[in-house]
Amino acid sequence: IIKKEKENKRQYIDLLLEADPSKEMIERYLQDGDLFVLKYKDEVACVAVVIKVNENTCELKNIIVAAKYRGQGYGKKMIKYVFDNYKQKYDKMIAGTTENNIPFYVKQGFGKYEKTTKNFFIDNYNKEIWNEKMQCIDMYYYSKDLKKIKEN
């Protein structure tokens, strides 16, 4: 079950911090963004935050699957849900990611490379960020054309 959380979005900060280590950054986009919660057997399995970029574009700002539910398709389900949820309102959805997460996003449908923001993680975070054995330096943006999603 996936629901939009309108009340206490801050209750999910600890989980969101696993994907974005800056509480300040999360609080900035959480305030204006839409937070979605995927629950499995009354437990939070996945959360995602989507924000408006402009009239035609929205951005998947954060998506994280709880550790015990990783590798079971919950992230994929959440991305499909947000695509379906925003395809009426926006032309495209973008997602920014680290170098070693690009294959995940491309596989989920973010197939078009948009841009690279050099030194994003160095300029916007107080300490070094590592994803496995790779330091995160640049942010890579990919997009999904929401107008090409077939109606069910």
mmCIF file of C-alpha atoms in Angstrom:
data_model
loop_
_atom_site.group_PDB
_atom_site.id
_atom_site.type_symbol
_atom_site.label_atom_id
_atom_site.label_comp_id
_atom_site.label_asym_id
_atom_site.label_seq_id
_atom_site.Cartn_x
_atom_site.Cartn_y
_atom_site.Cartn_z
ATOM 1 C CA ILE A 1 0.000 0.000 0.000
ATOM 2 C CA ILE A 2 1.387 3.409 -1.005
ATOM 3 C CA LYS A 3 0.007 6.577 0.536
ATOM 4 C CA LYS A 4 0.881 10.242 0.404
ATOM 5 C CA GLU A 5 1.900 11.445 3.876
ATOM 6 C CA LYS A 6 0.532 14.906 4.611
ATOM 7 C CA GLU A 7 0.781 15.195 8.388
ATOM 8 C CA ASN A 8 4.054 14.285 10.059
ATOM 9 C CA LYS A 9 6.574 14.008 7.231
ATOM 10 C CA ARG A 10 9.480 14.509 9.646
ATOM 11 C CA GLN A 11 8.853 11.080 11.219
ATOM 12 C CA TYR A 12 10.613 9.568 8.177
ATOM 13 C CA ILE A 13 13.803 11.650 8.468
ATOM 14 C CA ASP A 14 15.905 8.796 9.883
ATOM 15 C CA LEU A 15 15.108 6.606 6.877
ATOM 16 C CA LEU A 16 15.575 9.481 4.398
ATOM 17 C CA LEU A 17 18.989 10.177 5.948
ATOM 18 C CA GLU A 18 20.183 6.782 4.650
ATOM 19 C CA ALA A 19 19.919 8.153 1.095
ATOM 20 C CA ASP A 20 20.798 11.778 1.842
ATOM 21 C CA PRO A 21 23.084 12.387 4.850
ATOM 22 C CA SER A 22 22.113 16.057 5.284
ATOM 23 C CA LYS A 23 19.190 16.725 7.613
ATOM 24 C CA GLU A 24 19.172 20.367 6.446
ATOM 25 C CA MET A 25 18.855 19.370 2.779
ATOM 26 C CA ILE A 26 16.083 16.868 3.551
ATOM 27 C CA GLU A 27 14.118 19.382 5.611
ATOM 28 C CA ARG A 28 14.351 21.891 2.758
ATOM 29 C CA TYR A 29 12.800 19.608 0.129
ATOM 30 C CA LEU A 30 10.505 17.789 2.550
ATOM 31 C CA GLN A 31 8.768 21.041 3.409
ATOM 32 C CA ASP A 32 7.575 21.682 -0.160
ATOM 33 C CA GLY A 33 7.719 18.141 -1.501
ATOM 34 C CA ASP A 34 5.255 15.283 -1.612
ATOM 35 C CA LEU A 35 6.233 12.338 0.595
ATOM 36 C CA PHE A 36 5.033 8.858 -0.322
ATOM 37 C CA VAL A 37 5.177 5.870 2.004
ATOM 38 C CA LEU A 38 5.019 2.254 0.861
ATOM 39 C CA LYS A 39 4.012 -0.093 3.666
ATOM 40 C CA TYR A 40 4.216 -3.870 3.743
ATOM 41 C CA LYS A 41 2.418 -5.600 6.622
ATOM 42 C CA ASP A 42 2.115 -2.278 8.495
ATOM 43 C CA GLU A 43 5.872 -1.655 8.276
ATOM 44 C CA VAL A 44 7.484 1.128 6.261
ATOM 45 C CA ALA A 45 9.287 -0.565 3.369
ATOM 46 C CA CYS A 46 10.041 2.458 1.153
ATOM 47 C CA VAL A 47 9.669 6.239 1.150
ATOM 48 C CA ALA A 48 10.080 8.758 -1.657
ATOM 49 C CA VAL A 49 9.958 12.543 -1.960
ATOM 50 C CA VAL A 50 8.967 14.357 -5.171
ATOM 51 C CA ILE A 51 9.194 18.121 -5.682
ATOM 52 C CA LYS A 52 8.035 20.515 -8.387
ATOM 53 C CA VAL A 53 10.933 21.966 -10.413
ATOM 54 C CA ASN A 54 8.843 24.043 -12.833
ATOM 55 C CA GLU A 55 5.506 23.835 -14.675
ATOM 56 C CA ASN A 56 6.672 20.902 -16.839
ATOM 57 C CA THR A 57 9.132 19.068 -14.601
ATOM 58 C CA CYS A 58 9.169 17.376 -11.204
ATOM 59 C CA GLU A 59 12.094 15.722 -9.441
ATOM 60 C CA LEU A 60 12.400 12.493 -7.499
ATOM 61 C CA LYS A 61 14.477 14.021 -4.686
ATOM 62 C CA ASN A 62 14.890 11.006 -2.441
ATOM 63 C CA ILE A 63 13.930 7.355 -2.506
ATOM 64 C CA ILE A 64 15.020 4.816 0.072
ATOM 65 C CA VAL A 65 14.033 1.253 0.782
ATOM 66 C CA ALA A 66 14.313 0.096 4.405
ATOM 67 C CA ALA A 67 17.294 -2.269 4.811
ATOM 68 C CA LYS A 68 15.274 -5.445 5.427
ATOM 69 C CA TYR A 69 13.203 -4.869 2.263
ATOM 70 C CA ARG A 70 16.018 -4.083 -0.192
ATOM 71 C CA GLY A 71 16.334 -6.165 -3.335
ATOM 72 C CA GLN A 72 12.660 -7.173 -3.289
ATOM 73 C CA GLY A 73 11.296 -4.701 -5.843
ATOM 74 C CA TYR A 74 9.861 -2.084 -3.468
ATOM 75 C CA GLY A 75 11.941 0.733 -4.961
ATOM 76 C CA LYS A 76 10.756 -0.268 -8.438
ATOM 77 C CA LYS A 77 7.113 -0.297 -7.253
ATOM 78 C CA MET A 78 7.501 3.146 -5.713
ATOM 79 C CA ILE A 79 9.052 4.615 -8.871
ATOM 80 C CA LYS A 80 6.250 3.185 -11.028
ATOM 81 C CA TYR A 81 3.729 4.672 -8.598
ATOM 82 C CA VAL A 82 5.251 8.174 -8.713
ATOM 83 C CA PHE A 83 5.514 8.018 -12.520
ATOM 84 C CA ASP A 84 1.803 7.157 -12.710
ATOM 85 C CA ASN A 85 0.945 9.769 -10.089
ATOM 86 C CA TYR A 86 2.683 12.654 -11.867
ATOM 87 C CA LYS A 87 2.160 11.838 -15.567
ATOM 88 C CA GLN A 88 -1.028 13.931 -15.755
ATOM 89 C CA LYS A 89 0.599 17.010 -14.233
ATOM 90 C CA TYR A 90 4.166 17.045 -15.632
ATOM 91 C CA ASP A 91 5.938 16.246 -18.896
ATOM 92 C CA LYS A 92 9.030 14.777 -17.265
ATOM 93 C CA MET A 93 10.511 13.636 -13.986
ATOM 94 C CA ILE A 94 14.202 14.008 -13.234
ATOM 95 C CA ALA A 95 16.375 12.257 -10.672
ATOM 96 C CA GLY A 96 19.847 13.222 -9.528
ATOM 97 C CA THR A 97 22.159 10.460 -8.424
ATOM 98 C CA THR A 98 25.710 9.406 -7.711
ATOM 99 C CA GLU A 99 27.836 7.697 -10.341
ATOM 100 C CA ASN A 100 27.402 4.147 -9.084
ATOM 101 C CA ASN A 101 23.594 4.456 -8.786
ATOM 102 C CA ILE A 102 23.099 5.489 -12.431
ATOM 103 C CA PRO A 103 22.358 1.899 -13.591
ATOM 104 C CA PHE A 104 19.495 1.580 -11.064
ATOM 105 C CA TYR A 105 17.795 4.762 -12.276
ATOM 106 C CA VAL A 106 18.303 3.959 -15.962
ATOM 107 C CA LYS A 107 16.810 0.491 -15.386
ATOM 108 C CA GLN A 108 13.763 2.098 -13.698
ATOM 109 C CA GLY A 109 13.064 4.277 -16.738
ATOM 110 C CA PHE A 110 15.197 7.378 -16.203
ATOM 111 C CA GLY A 111 16.849 6.714 -19.540
ATOM 112 C CA LYS A 112 17.720 10.195 -20.782
ATOM 113 C CA TYR A 113 20.882 11.880 -19.516
ATOM 114 C CA GLU A 114 20.182 15.533 -18.675
ATOM 115 C CA LYS A 115 23.245 17.107 -17.045
ATOM 116 C CA THR A 116 26.056 16.762 -14.522
ATOM 117 C CA THR A 117 26.475 19.181 -11.629
ATOM 118 C CA LYS A 118 30.207 19.151 -10.931
ATOM 119 C CA ASN A 119 31.328 18.981 -7.288
ATOM 120 C CA PHE A 120 27.705 18.897 -6.054
ATOM 121 C CA PHE A 121 28.472 16.716 -3.047
ATOM 122 C CA ILE A 122 31.631 18.629 -2.160
ATOM 123 C CA ASP A 123 29.929 22.039 -2.438
ATOM 124 C CA ASN A 124 26.692 21.110 -0.621
ATOM 125 C CA TYR A 125 27.768 18.793 2.189
ATOM 126 C CA ASN A 126 30.034 19.433 5.164
ATOM 127 C CA LYS A 127 31.774 16.068 5.029
ATOM 128 C CA GLU A 128 32.805 13.575 2.368
ATOM 129 C CA ILE A 129 30.074 11.234 1.169
ATOM 130 C CA TRP A 130 30.918 7.696 0.143
ATOM 131 C CA ASN A 131 28.736 5.186 -1.657
ATOM 132 C CA GLU A 132 30.347 1.808 -1.120
ATOM 133 C CA LYS A 133 34.015 2.422 -2.033
ATOM 134 C CA MET A 134 33.418 5.432 -4.286
ATOM 135 C CA GLN A 135 33.475 9.041 -3.103
ATOM 136 C CA CYS A 136 30.434 11.006 -4.278
ATOM 137 C CA ILE A 137 31.571 14.164 -6.049
ATOM 138 C CA ASP A 138 29.326 15.001 -9.011
ATOM 139 C CA MET A 139 25.534 14.735 -9.289
ATOM 140 C CA TYR A 140 24.242 13.106 -12.476
ATOM 141 C CA TYR A 141 20.711 13.949 -13.611
ATOM 142 C CA TYR A 142 18.591 11.606 -15.702
ATOM 143 C CA SER A 143 14.986 11.996 -16.786
ATOM 144 C CA LYS A 144 11.864 10.040 -17.636
ATOM 145 C CA ASP A 145 9.432 11.343 -20.263
ATOM 146 C CA LEU A 146 6.130 11.013 -18.399
ATOM 147 C CA LYS A 147 4.091 11.650 -21.545
ATOM 148 C CA LYS A 148 5.271 8.336 -22.979
ATOM 149 C CA ILE A 149 3.732 6.281 -20.157
ATOM 150 C CA LYS A 150 0.901 4.202 -21.538
ATOM 151 C CA GLU A 151 -2.502 4.523 -19.919
ATOM 152 C CA ASN A 152 -3.718 1.320 -18.237
#
